[in-house]
Amino acid sequence: MSGGDEAGRLVRPFTLTGGRTRPSRADFTLITTVTAVDPPPERRVRPQPEHGRILRLCVRPVAVAELAAHLDLPVSVVAILLCDLLEAGLITARPPRSVTGAHDVDLLQKVRDGLGRI
């Protein structure tokens, strides 16, 4: 018995979050863009290894869903870890850009037409 799960992880996701099951903030959706702060604040908290992995991936802006895929972790776990980093001032989070106006209908029709071809 290896003690790992199907993905080969030896640590269960709830241990990465300290048992927390919900993010402390609602800043993160699947398409929220996250970027590491450069230079990092002087009063740094010592992050756990997963926080460090996230910071390395966030050198350039990256979406929450993409982070979860790279880390092979559930989005809910990544959102909790991102809350830790945001509260420590180590990352910035940008919500998705809102698109308004007639372009919305055009875009939706193009998507619908494209899906109809599949």
mmCIF file of C-alpha atoms in Angstrom, residues 47-115:
data_model
loop_
_atom_site.group_PDB
_atom_site.id
_atom_site.type_symbol
_atom_site.label_atom_id
_atom_site.label_comp_id
_atom_site.label_asym_id
_atom_site.label_seq_id
_atom_site.Cartn_x
_atom_site.Cartn_y
_atom_site.Cartn_z
ATOM 1 C CA PRO A 47 4.641 29.885 2.882
ATOM 2 C CA GLN A 48 4.197 26.144 2.731
ATOM 3 C CA PRO A 49 5.562 24.333 -0.353
ATOM 4 C CA GLU A 50 2.269 24.591 -2.268
ATOM 5 C CA HIS A 51 2.249 28.359 -1.750
ATOM 6 C CA GLY A 52 5.759 28.477 -3.193
ATOM 7 C CA ARG A 53 4.678 26.443 -6.215
ATOM 8 C CA ILE A 54 1.802 28.851 -6.809
ATOM 9 C CA LEU A 55 4.090 31.880 -6.550
ATOM 10 C CA ARG A 56 6.494 30.379 -9.096
ATOM 11 C CA LEU A 57 3.621 29.741 -11.512
ATOM 12 C CA CYS A 58 2.288 33.282 -11.010
ATOM 13 C CA VAL A 59 5.377 35.115 -12.225
ATOM 14 C CA ARG A 60 3.193 35.931 -15.235
ATOM 15 C CA PRO A 61 -0.598 36.348 -14.988
ATOM 16 C CA VAL A 62 -2.359 32.990 -14.835
ATOM 17 C CA ALA A 63 -6.012 31.962 -14.412
ATOM 18 C CA VAL A 64 -7.131 30.073 -11.312
ATOM 19 C CA ALA A 65 -8.311 27.117 -13.429
ATOM 20 C CA GLU A 66 -4.902 26.901 -15.088
ATOM 21 C CA LEU A 67 -3.166 26.965 -11.699
ATOM 22 C CA ALA A 68 -5.346 24.109 -10.480
ATOM 23 C CA ALA A 69 -4.460 22.094 -13.584
ATOM 24 C CA HIS A 70 -0.713 22.730 -13.196
ATOM 25 C CA LEU A 71 -0.820 21.861 -9.503
ATOM 26 C CA ASP A 72 -3.103 18.842 -10.013
ATOM 27 C CA LEU A 73 -5.302 20.093 -7.171
ATOM 28 C CA PRO A 74 -9.036 20.800 -6.941
ATOM 29 C CA VAL A 75 -9.950 24.413 -7.716
ATOM 30 C CA SER A 76 -11.502 24.733 -4.239
ATOM 31 C CA VAL A 77 -8.162 23.889 -2.609
ATOM 32 C CA VAL A 78 -6.278 26.289 -4.887
ATOM 33 C CA ALA A 79 -8.751 29.071 -4.032
ATOM 34 C CA ILE A 80 -8.087 28.575 -0.305
ATOM 35 C CA LEU A 81 -4.314 28.684 -0.864
ATOM 36 C CA LEU A 82 -4.705 31.792 -3.039
ATOM 37 C CA CYS A 83 -6.645 33.492 -0.238
ATOM 38 C CA ASP A 84 -3.666 32.883 2.060
ATOM 39 C CA LEU A 85 -1.304 34.468 -0.472
ATOM 40 C CA LEU A 86 -3.622 37.407 -1.185
ATOM 41 C CA GLU A 87 -4.030 38.164 2.517
ATOM 42 C CA ALA A 88 -0.233 38.011 2.923
ATOM 43 C CA GLY A 89 0.156 40.532 0.096
ATOM 44 C CA LEU A 90 2.101 38.078 -2.073
ATOM 45 C CA ILE A 91 -0.270 38.043 -5.064
ATOM 46 C CA THR A 92 -2.754 40.271 -6.841
ATOM 47 C CA ALA A 93 -6.040 39.015 -8.241
ATOM 48 C CA ARG A 94 -7.868 40.548 -11.164
ATOM 49 C CA PRO A 95 -11.472 39.605 -11.818
ATOM 50 C CA PRO A 96 -12.455 38.737 -15.371
ATOM 51 C CA ARG A 97 -12.985 41.700 -17.630
ATOM 52 C CA SER A 98 -16.661 42.440 -18.062
ATOM 53 C CA VAL A 99 -17.940 42.454 -21.629
ATOM 54 C CA THR A 100 -21.091 44.413 -22.263
ATOM 55 C CA GLY A 101 -23.156 45.530 -25.196
ATOM 56 C CA ALA A 102 -24.147 43.985 -28.522
ATOM 57 C CA HIS A 103 -20.913 42.024 -28.748
ATOM 58 C CA ASP A 104 -22.208 39.614 -26.108
ATOM 59 C CA VAL A 105 -25.005 38.386 -28.372
ATOM 60 C CA ASP A 106 -22.673 38.088 -31.362
ATOM 61 C CA LEU A 107 -20.156 36.101 -29.355
ATOM 62 C CA LEU A 108 -22.802 33.784 -27.928
ATOM 63 C CA GLN A 109 -24.229 33.129 -31.386
ATOM 64 C CA LYS A 110 -20.759 32.300 -32.744
ATOM 65 C CA VAL A 111 -20.159 29.903 -29.870
ATOM 66 C CA ARG A 112 -23.575 28.291 -30.400
ATOM 67 C CA ASP A 113 -22.925 27.926 -34.124
ATOM 68 C CA GLY A 114 -19.492 26.468 -33.471
ATOM 69 C CA LEU A 115 -20.843 23.958 -30.957
#
